[in-house]
Coordinates of C-alpha atoms in Angstrom, one line a residue:
Chain A
M1 CA -58.6 -84.4 19.6
F2 CA -61.8 -85.8 21.1
E3 CA -60.1 -87.2 24.2
I4 CA -58.9 -83.7 25.4
T5 CA -62.3 -82.1 24.7
P6 CA -63.6 -82.5 28.3
E7 CA -60.4 -81.1 29.7
I8 CA -60.6 -78.0 27.4
A9 CA -64.2 -77.6 28.4
M10 CA -63.3 -77.7 32.1
A11 CA -60.5 -75.2 31.6
V12 CA -62.8 -72.8 29.8
L13 CA -65.5 -73.2 32.5
Q14 CA -63.0 -72.6 35.3
G15 CA -61.2 -69.8 33.5
A16 CA -64.1 -67.9 32.1
T17 CA -65.1 -66.1 35.3
L18 CA -65.9 -62.4 35.0
E19 CA -62.6 -61.4 36.6
N20 CA -60.6 -63.1 33.9
F21 CA -62.7 -61.7 31.1
T22 CA -60.6 -58.8 29.8
D23 CA -61.3 -56.0 27.4
S24 CA -59.2 -57.6 24.7
G25 CA -61.2 -60.9 25.1
A26 CA -64.4 -59.0 24.5
A27 CA -62.9 -57.3 21.5
A28 CA -61.9 -60.6 20.1
I29 CA -65.4 -61.9 20.4
A30 CA -66.8 -58.8 18.7
V31 CA -64.4 -59.2 15.8
G32 CA -65.1 -62.9 15.5
L33 CA -68.9 -62.4 15.4
A34 CA -68.5 -59.7 12.8
A35 CA -66.4 -62.0 10.7
L36 CA -69.0 -64.7 10.9
A37 CA -71.7 -62.2 9.8
T38 CA -69.5 -61.1 6.9
G39 CA -69.0 -64.7 5.9
Y40 CA -72.8 -65.3 6.0
A41 CA -73.5 -62.2 3.9
Q42 CA -70.8 -63.1 1.4
R43 CA -72.1 -66.6 1.0
G44 CA -75.3 -65.4 -0.7
I45 CA -73.7 -62.6 -2.7
G46 CA -70.8 -64.8 -3.8
S47 CA -73.0 -67.6 -5.1
A48 CA -75.2 -65.1 -6.9
A49 CA -72.1 -63.4 -8.4
V50 CA -70.8 -66.7 -9.6
G51 CA -74.1 -67.5 -11.2
A52 CA -74.2 -64.2 -13.0
M53 CA -70.7 -64.6 -14.2
A54 CA -71.4 -68.1 -15.5
E55 CA -74.1 -66.5 -17.7
D56 CA -72.2 -63.4 -18.7
D57 CA -68.4 -62.9 -18.3
S58 CA -68.6 -59.2 -18.3
T59 CA -70.2 -59.1 -14.8
F60 CA -66.9 -60.2 -13.2
G61 CA -65.9 -56.8 -12.0
K62 CA -69.3 -55.9 -10.6
G63 CA -69.7 -59.3 -9.0
L64 CA -66.3 -59.0 -7.3
I65 CA -67.1 -55.5 -5.9
L66 CA -70.5 -56.6 -4.6
T67 CA -69.0 -59.7 -3.0
V68 CA -66.4 -57.7 -1.0
I69 CA -68.9 -55.0 0.3
P70 CA -69.8 -57.0 3.4
E71 CA -66.1 -57.0 4.1
T72 CA -66.7 -53.6 5.6
L73 CA -68.4 -55.3 8.5
V74 CA -65.3 -57.1 9.7
I75 CA -63.0 -54.1 8.9
L76 CA -65.2 -51.8 11.0
A77 CA -65.3 -54.4 13.8
L78 CA -61.5 -54.5 13.7
V79 CA -61.5 -50.8 14.8
V80 CA -62.8 -52.1 18.2
V81 CA -59.5 -53.9 18.7
F82 CA -57.6 -50.6 18.5
L83 CA -60.1 -48.8 20.8
V84 CA -59.5 -51.1 23.8
Chain B
M1 CA -80.4 -84.5 -3.8
S2 CA -83.5 -83.5 -1.9
I3 CA -81.9 -83.0 1.4
G4 CA -79.4 -80.4 2.5
A5 CA -79.2 -76.7 2.0
S6 CA -80.7 -75.1 -1.1
N7 CA -79.0 -72.4 -3.2
P8 CA -81.6 -69.9 -4.4
E9 CA -79.0 -67.1 -4.9
Y10 CA -77.0 -68.9 -7.5
V11 CA -80.0 -70.3 -9.4
N12 CA -81.7 -66.9 -9.3
A13 CA -78.8 -65.0 -10.7
R14 CA -78.5 -67.5 -13.6
V15 CA -82.2 -67.6 -14.2
R16 CA -82.6 -63.9 -14.3
A17 CA -79.9 -63.6 -16.9
R18 CA -81.6 -66.1 -19.1
R19 CA -85.0 -64.5 -18.5
A20 CA -83.5 -61.3 -19.9
A21 CA -82.4 -63.1 -23.0
L22 CA -85.9 -64.2 -24.0
F23 CA -87.5 -62.7 -27.0
A24 CA -89.2 -59.3 -26.6
D25 CA -92.6 -58.3 -27.9
E26 CA -90.9 -56.5 -30.9
D27 CA -89.2 -59.7 -31.9
Y28 CA -92.6 -61.4 -32.1
R29 CA -93.8 -58.6 -34.3
K30 CA -90.8 -59.1 -36.6
L31 CA -91.3 -62.9 -36.6
I32 CA -94.9 -62.7 -37.6
R33 CA -93.9 -61.1 -40.9
M34 CA -91.4 -63.9 -41.7
G35 CA -91.7 -67.3 -43.4
P36 CA -90.6 -70.5 -41.7
S37 CA -87.1 -70.3 -43.2
G38 CA -86.8 -66.6 -42.1
I39 CA -87.8 -67.6 -38.6
A40 CA -85.2 -70.3 -38.6
R41 CA -82.6 -67.8 -39.8
F42 CA -83.7 -65.3 -37.1
M43 CA -83.4 -68.0 -34.5
E44 CA -80.0 -68.9 -35.6
E45 CA -78.8 -65.5 -34.6
T46 CA -80.2 -65.8 -31.1
E47 CA -80.3 -68.2 -28.2
Y48 CA -81.2 -71.1 -30.5
E49 CA -78.1 -71.0 -32.6
R50 CA -76.7 -74.3 -31.4
E51 CA -79.9 -76.2 -31.8
I52 CA -80.6 -74.9 -35.3
N53 CA -77.1 -75.7 -36.4
A54 CA -77.3 -79.2 -34.9
L55 CA -80.6 -80.1 -36.5
G56 CA -80.3 -78.0 -39.7
A57 CA -78.9 -80.9 -41.7
R58 CA -81.7 -83.3 -40.9
F59 CA -84.8 -81.1 -40.9
S60 CA -86.1 -78.1 -42.6
G61 CA -88.9 -75.6 -42.4
V62 CA -91.4 -75.8 -39.6
D63 CA -90.1 -79.1 -38.3
L64 CA -86.6 -77.7 -37.8
I65 CA -88.1 -74.8 -35.8
E66 CA -90.2 -77.1 -33.7
Y67 CA -87.5 -79.6 -32.9
A68 CA -85.0 -76.8 -32.2
L69 CA -87.5 -75.2 -29.8
N70 CA -88.1 -78.5 -28.0
R71 CA -84.4 -79.2 -27.7
N72 CA -83.6 -75.7 -26.4
L73 CA -86.4 -75.9 -23.9
A74 CA -85.2 -79.2 -22.6
K75 CA -81.6 -77.9 -22.3
H76 CA -82.6 -74.9 -20.2
F77 CA -85.0 -76.8 -17.9
H78 CA -82.5 -79.5 -17.5
D79 CA -80.0 -76.9 -16.4
L80 CA -82.4 -75.7 -13.8
L81 CA -82.5 -79.1 -12.2
D82 CA -78.8 -79.4 -12.5
W83 CA -78.0 -76.2 -10.6
S84 CA -80.6 -76.4 -7.9
E85 CA -80.1 -78.2 -4.7
G86 CA -82.1 -79.3 -1.7
R87 CA -85.5 -77.8 -1.2
L88 CA -85.3 -75.7 -4.3
Y89 CA -84.6 -78.8 -6.4
D90 CA -87.7 -80.4 -4.9
L91 CA -89.9 -77.5 -5.7
I92 CA -88.7 -77.1 -9.3
A93 CA -88.8 -80.8 -10.0
R94 CA -92.4 -81.0 -9.0
Y95 CA -93.4 -78.7 -11.8
L96 CA -90.9 -80.0 -14.4
R97 CA -92.2 -83.6 -14.0
K98 CA -94.9 -82.5 -16.4
F99 CA -92.4 -83.2 -19.1
D100 CA -91.8 -86.6 -17.8
V101 CA -95.5 -87.2 -18.2
W102 CA -95.3 -85.9 -21.7
N103 CA -92.4 -88.1 -22.6
V104 CA -93.8 -91.3 -21.1
K105 CA -97.1 -90.6 -22.9
T106 CA -95.3 -90.0 -26.1
I107 CA -93.3 -93.2 -25.8
I108 CA -96.4 -95.3 -24.8
R109 CA -98.3 -93.9 -27.8
G110 CA -95.3 -94.7 -30.0
I111 CA -95.3 -98.3 -28.8
Y112 CA -99.0 -98.5 -29.3
T113 CA -98.9 -97.2 -32.9
E114 CA -95.6 -99.1 -33.6
T115 CA -93.8 -95.9 -34.6
S116 CA -90.0 -96.3 -35.0
S117 CA -88.1 -95.1 -32.0
D118 CA -86.2 -92.5 -34.1
E119 CA -89.4 -90.7 -34.8
V120 CA -90.6 -90.9 -31.2
Q121 CA -87.2 -89.6 -30.0
N122 CA -87.7 -86.4 -32.0
D123 CA -90.9 -85.6 -30.2
L124 CA -89.5 -86.0 -26.7
I125 CA -88.7 -83.0 -24.5
R126 CA -86.0 -84.2 -22.2
A127 CA -86.6 -81.6 -19.5
G128 CA -88.0 -83.7 -16.8
E129 CA -86.6 -85.6 -13.9
I130 CA -86.3 -89.0 -15.5
D131 CA -82.7 -89.3 -16.7
D132 CA -81.5 -89.8 -20.2
S133 CA -80.4 -93.4 -19.8
T134 CA -83.9 -94.4 -18.6
I135 CA -85.5 -92.6 -21.5
D136 CA -83.1 -94.3 -23.9
R137 CA -84.0 -97.7 -22.4
L138 CA -87.7 -96.8 -22.7
L139 CA -87.2 -96.1 -26.4
E140 CA -85.9 -99.5 -27.0
V141 CA -88.6 -101.6 -25.4
D142 CA -91.3 -103.1 -27.6
T143 CA -94.3 -103.6 -25.3
I144 CA -96.1 -101.3 -22.9
E145 CA -95.6 -103.8 -20.1
D146 CA -91.8 -103.6 -20.4
A147 CA -92.0 -99.8 -20.6
I148 CA -93.9 -99.7 -17.3
E149 CA -91.3 -102.1 -15.8
T150 CA -88.5 -99.8 -16.9
L151 CA -90.1 -97.0 -14.9
N152 CA -90.1 -98.9 -11.7
A153 CA -87.9 -96.4 -9.9
T154 CA -90.2 -93.5 -10.6
M155 CA -93.4 -92.3 -9.0
F156 CA -95.3 -93.3 -12.1
Y157 CA -94.8 -97.0 -11.6
E158 CA -97.6 -97.8 -9.2
P159 CA -100.3 -95.8 -10.9
L160 CA -99.3 -97.2 -14.3
L161 CA -99.3 -100.7 -13.0
E162 CA -102.9 -100.2 -11.7
A163 CA -104.1 -98.8 -14.9
F164 CA -102.4 -101.5 -17.0
D165 CA -105.2 -104.0 -16.2
T166 CA -107.9 -101.7 -17.4
Y167 CA -105.8 -101.1 -20.5
E168 CA -105.5 -104.8 -21.2
Q169 CA -109.3 -105.2 -20.9
T170 CA -110.2 -102.2 -23.1
G171 CA -107.3 -101.8 -25.4
A172 CA -107.5 -98.0 -25.1
L173 CA -104.6 -95.8 -23.9
V174 CA -106.8 -93.4 -22.0
P175 CA -106.5 -95.2 -18.6
L176 CA -102.8 -95.2 -18.8
E177 CA -102.7 -91.5 -19.7
N178 CA -105.1 -90.5 -17.0
A179 CA -103.0 -92.4 -14.5
L180 CA -99.9 -90.5 -15.5
D181 CA -101.7 -87.1 -15.3
R182 CA -103.2 -88.0 -12.0
A183 CA -99.8 -89.1 -10.6
F184 CA -98.4 -85.8 -11.7
Y185 CA -101.1 -83.6 -10.2
E186 CA -101.3 -85.6 -7.0
N187 CA -97.6 -85.2 -6.5
L188 CA -97.7 -81.5 -7.3
L189 CA -99.0 -80.5 -3.9
A190 CA -98.1 -83.6 -1.9
D191 CA -96.6 -82.9 1.5
L192 CA -96.2 -79.2 0.8
G193 CA -99.0 -78.5 3.3
R194 CA -100.6 -75.0 3.3
P195 CA -97.9 -72.6 4.4
Q196 CA -99.4 -69.3 5.4
E197 CA -96.9 -66.7 4.2
G198 CA -93.6 -66.3 2.4
P199 CA -92.6 -67.4 -1.1
E200 CA -93.6 -71.0 -0.5
A201 CA -97.2 -70.1 0.3
L202 CA -97.3 -68.3 -3.0
Y203 CA -95.8 -71.2 -4.8
V204 CA -98.5 -73.5 -3.4
E205 CA -101.0 -70.9 -4.5
F206 CA -99.6 -71.0 -7.9
L207 CA -99.7 -74.7 -8.1
E208 CA -103.3 -74.6 -6.9
A209 CA -104.1 -72.1 -9.6
E210 CA -102.5 -74.5 -12.2
I211 CA -104.9 -77.2 -10.9
D212 CA -107.9 -74.9 -10.9
F213 CA -107.2 -73.7 -14.4
R214 CA -106.8 -77.2 -15.6
N215 CA -110.2 -78.1 -14.0
A216 CA -111.8 -75.0 -15.3
R217 CA -110.5 -75.7 -18.8
N218 CA -111.7 -79.3 -18.7
A219 CA -115.1 -78.2 -17.4
L220 CA -115.5 -75.4 -20.0
R221 CA -114.6 -77.8 -22.8
L222 CA -117.1 -80.4 -21.5
A223 CA -119.8 -77.8 -21.1
R224 CA -119.1 -76.3 -24.5
T225 CA -119.1 -79.5 -26.5
G226 CA -121.8 -81.2 -24.4
A227 CA -119.9 -84.4 -24.6
D228 CA -121.4 -87.2 -22.6
L229 CA -118.4 -87.8 -20.3
D230 CA -118.3 -88.2 -16.6
P231 CA -116.7 -85.0 -15.3
A232 CA -115.6 -86.7 -12.1
A233 CA -113.2 -88.9 -14.0
Y234 CA -111.3 -85.8 -15.1
Y235 CA -111.5 -83.9 -11.8
I236 CA -108.2 -83.2 -10.2
D237 CA -108.0 -82.9 -6.5
G238 CA -106.2 -80.1 -4.7
G239 CA -107.6 -76.9 -6.2
V240 CA -109.6 -74.3 -4.4
L241 CA -112.0 -73.3 -7.2
F242 CA -114.2 -76.4 -7.5
T243 CA -115.1 -79.3 -5.4
E244 CA -115.9 -82.6 -7.2
S245 CA -119.6 -82.3 -6.7
E246 CA -119.6 -78.6 -7.7
L247 CA -117.8 -79.5 -10.9
S248 CA -120.2 -82.3 -11.8
R249 CA -123.2 -79.9 -11.3
L250 CA -121.7 -77.0 -13.1
V251 CA -120.7 -78.9 -16.2
T252 CA -124.3 -79.1 -17.3
D253 CA -124.8 -75.3 -17.2
Y254 CA -122.3 -73.2 -19.2
D255 CA -123.5 -69.8 -17.9
E256 CA -123.5 -70.9 -14.3
L257 CA -120.0 -72.3 -14.7
V258 CA -118.7 -69.0 -16.0
S259 CA -120.4 -67.1 -13.2
H260 CA -118.9 -69.5 -10.7
I261 CA -115.4 -68.7 -11.9
A262 CA -116.2 -64.9 -11.9
D263 CA -117.5 -65.1 -8.3
S264 CA -114.4 -66.8 -6.9
R265 CA -112.5 -64.6 -4.6
R266 CA -109.1 -65.5 -5.9
Y267 CA -109.5 -65.3 -9.6
G268 CA -112.5 -63.1 -10.2
D269 CA -110.7 -59.8 -10.5
T270 CA -107.7 -61.0 -12.5
L271 CA -109.8 -62.7 -15.0
S272 CA -112.7 -60.3 -15.2
S273 CA -112.0 -59.1 -18.7
A274 CA -111.3 -62.6 -20.0
L275 CA -114.6 -63.8 -18.5
T276 CA -116.6 -61.1 -20.2
Q277 CA -115.1 -62.2 -23.4
L278 CA -115.9 -65.8 -22.6
R279 CA -119.5 -65.0 -22.1
E280 CA -119.8 -63.4 -25.5
A281 CA -117.1 -65.1 -27.6
E282 CA -117.6 -68.3 -29.4
S283 CA -114.1 -69.8 -28.9
L284 CA -112.4 -71.0 -25.8
I285 CA -109.0 -70.2 -27.2
Q286 CA -109.1 -66.6 -26.2
F287 CA -110.1 -67.5 -22.7
E288 CA -107.3 -70.1 -22.5
H289 CA -104.8 -67.5 -23.6
A290 CA -106.1 -65.1 -21.0
L291 CA -105.7 -67.8 -18.4
E292 CA -102.1 -68.3 -19.4
A293 CA -101.4 -64.6 -19.5
A294 CA -102.9 -64.2 -16.1
L295 CA -100.7 -67.0 -14.7
L296 CA -97.6 -65.5 -16.3
E297 CA -98.3 -62.0 -14.9
Y298 CA -99.0 -63.4 -11.5
A299 CA -95.7 -65.3 -11.5
D300 CA -93.9 -62.1 -12.5
T301 CA -95.4 -60.2 -9.6
L302 CA -94.4 -63.0 -7.2
S303 CA -90.8 -62.9 -8.4
S304 CA -90.5 -59.2 -7.5
S305 CA -92.1 -59.6 -4.1
Y306 CA -89.7 -62.4 -3.2
P307 CA -86.5 -61.9 -5.1
V308 CA -84.5 -64.8 -3.7
S309 CA -86.9 -67.7 -3.8
V310 CA -88.4 -70.2 -6.1
S311 CA -90.7 -67.5 -7.6
A312 CA -88.1 -66.2 -10.1
V313 CA -87.4 -69.7 -11.3
L314 CA -91.1 -70.3 -11.7
S315 CA -91.7 -67.1 -13.7
Y316 CA -88.8 -68.0 -15.9
I317 CA -90.2 -71.5 -16.6
L318 CA -93.5 -70.0 -17.6
A319 CA -92.0 -67.3 -19.7
K320 CA -89.8 -69.8 -21.5
E321 CA -92.7 -72.1 -22.2
R322 CA -94.7 -69.2 -23.5
E323 CA -91.9 -68.1 -25.8
V324 CA -91.6 -71.6 -27.3
E325 CA -95.3 -71.9 -27.8
N326 CA -95.5 -68.4 -29.4
I327 CA -92.7 -69.1 -31.8
R328 CA -94.3 -72.5 -32.7
A329 CA -97.7 -70.8 -33.2
I330 CA -96.1 -68.2 -35.5
A331 CA -94.3 -70.9 -37.5
R332 CA -97.3 -73.1 -37.8
G333 CA -99.5 -70.2 -38.6
R334 CA -97.3 -69.0 -41.4
E335 CA -97.1 -72.6 -42.8
V336 CA -100.9 -72.9 -43.2
G337 CA -101.1 -69.3 -44.5
L338 CA -102.9 -67.5 -41.7
S339 CA -103.0 -63.7 -41.9
E340 CA -100.8 -61.6 -39.5
S341 CA -103.7 -60.6 -37.4
E342 CA -105.0 -64.1 -37.0
I343 CA -101.5 -65.2 -35.9
E344 CA -101.4 -62.4 -33.4
D345 CA -104.6 -63.6 -31.9
E346 CA -102.9 -66.9 -31.3
L347 CA -100.0 -65.4 -29.3
V348 CA -99.9 -64.9 -25.6
I349 CA -98.3 -61.5 -25.2
L350 CA -98.5 -59.5 -22.0

């Protein structure tokens, strides 16, 4: 894995000129960043939800809903893929 | 455990749920009208069920209530340390070490008076950072020297060792106990610095307030009783209200001491009503309760300004301590036959 890292880096550096940077590539980055943001948001909400559930079982439903709300971020970002 | 990411979200969610389960003011009003066995029965239907059941066979009356309260407190605070990680753990442990101080003091006193370890064990509150196995080993040792040796992995070791010489010369426990308190308070603010904003700045402010109030309390007591003690020996560094020389000067003049507290920018407003009382009233108890209520209210404000931080945990710790103390005051008050209004004066209710 580590032996080929320099080669990959070289390929990326040579390949990533502006001519090769297509619309779908940009869309992929957009979706990827949105997914990261979603993950970050869900990390906090998820751990709070688990904490609340540990104290009181009946909060399971609410916790689940609150946890998936940031999912909208990545779903909306996915729209970008269909626009390009 | 003190490195790595902290998890305030998780701890906050759990702590807030437990905060909501504490007794409300109406519950206190109900409890005031009950006798010790009634209180125990009431507690059995709440949070304290498990502790009351576990101890019910061995104790009864006020002792049962007291031990159940201690055990419950220990359980909850131990949980806090269990859940939290990283920075959050560090901040919580700083404050909870006060139970370590209490436990070590109790054990040392037990050794000194040659009380059996069973009896000492009942009075411990295992909520601090020292783990159970160390405490169990502490309970088994017979001399104070061995006890200090057992603590060699903790922050109390060095100060205790230094104080041990004085103890051997005088035969009094005071130097050892002072060393413990001092180690605790010095560690409270150690390497926190003075952050300017955010929840941690407020946490530091709270710890400073704790030190200030401790100093103020000591000074007031000394001024009140006129005891011939050196105030510098009881001065705790780190607060903002007094400097060491100020404190030594003020202790001799009670009125000036009260004015000094009233003039301070940070506490003057919050404590104004309590201070007026203090000028007129004869007892310090009312003032001490006002101090505690002020701290509690302050911690509550903090926990709504910074929802996901150590503030909520802090406000829970204080509220829980208050609850335990209130219930204990009610039970003890009923036992010695105080009237309802007298007991109500003893409670700290917001």
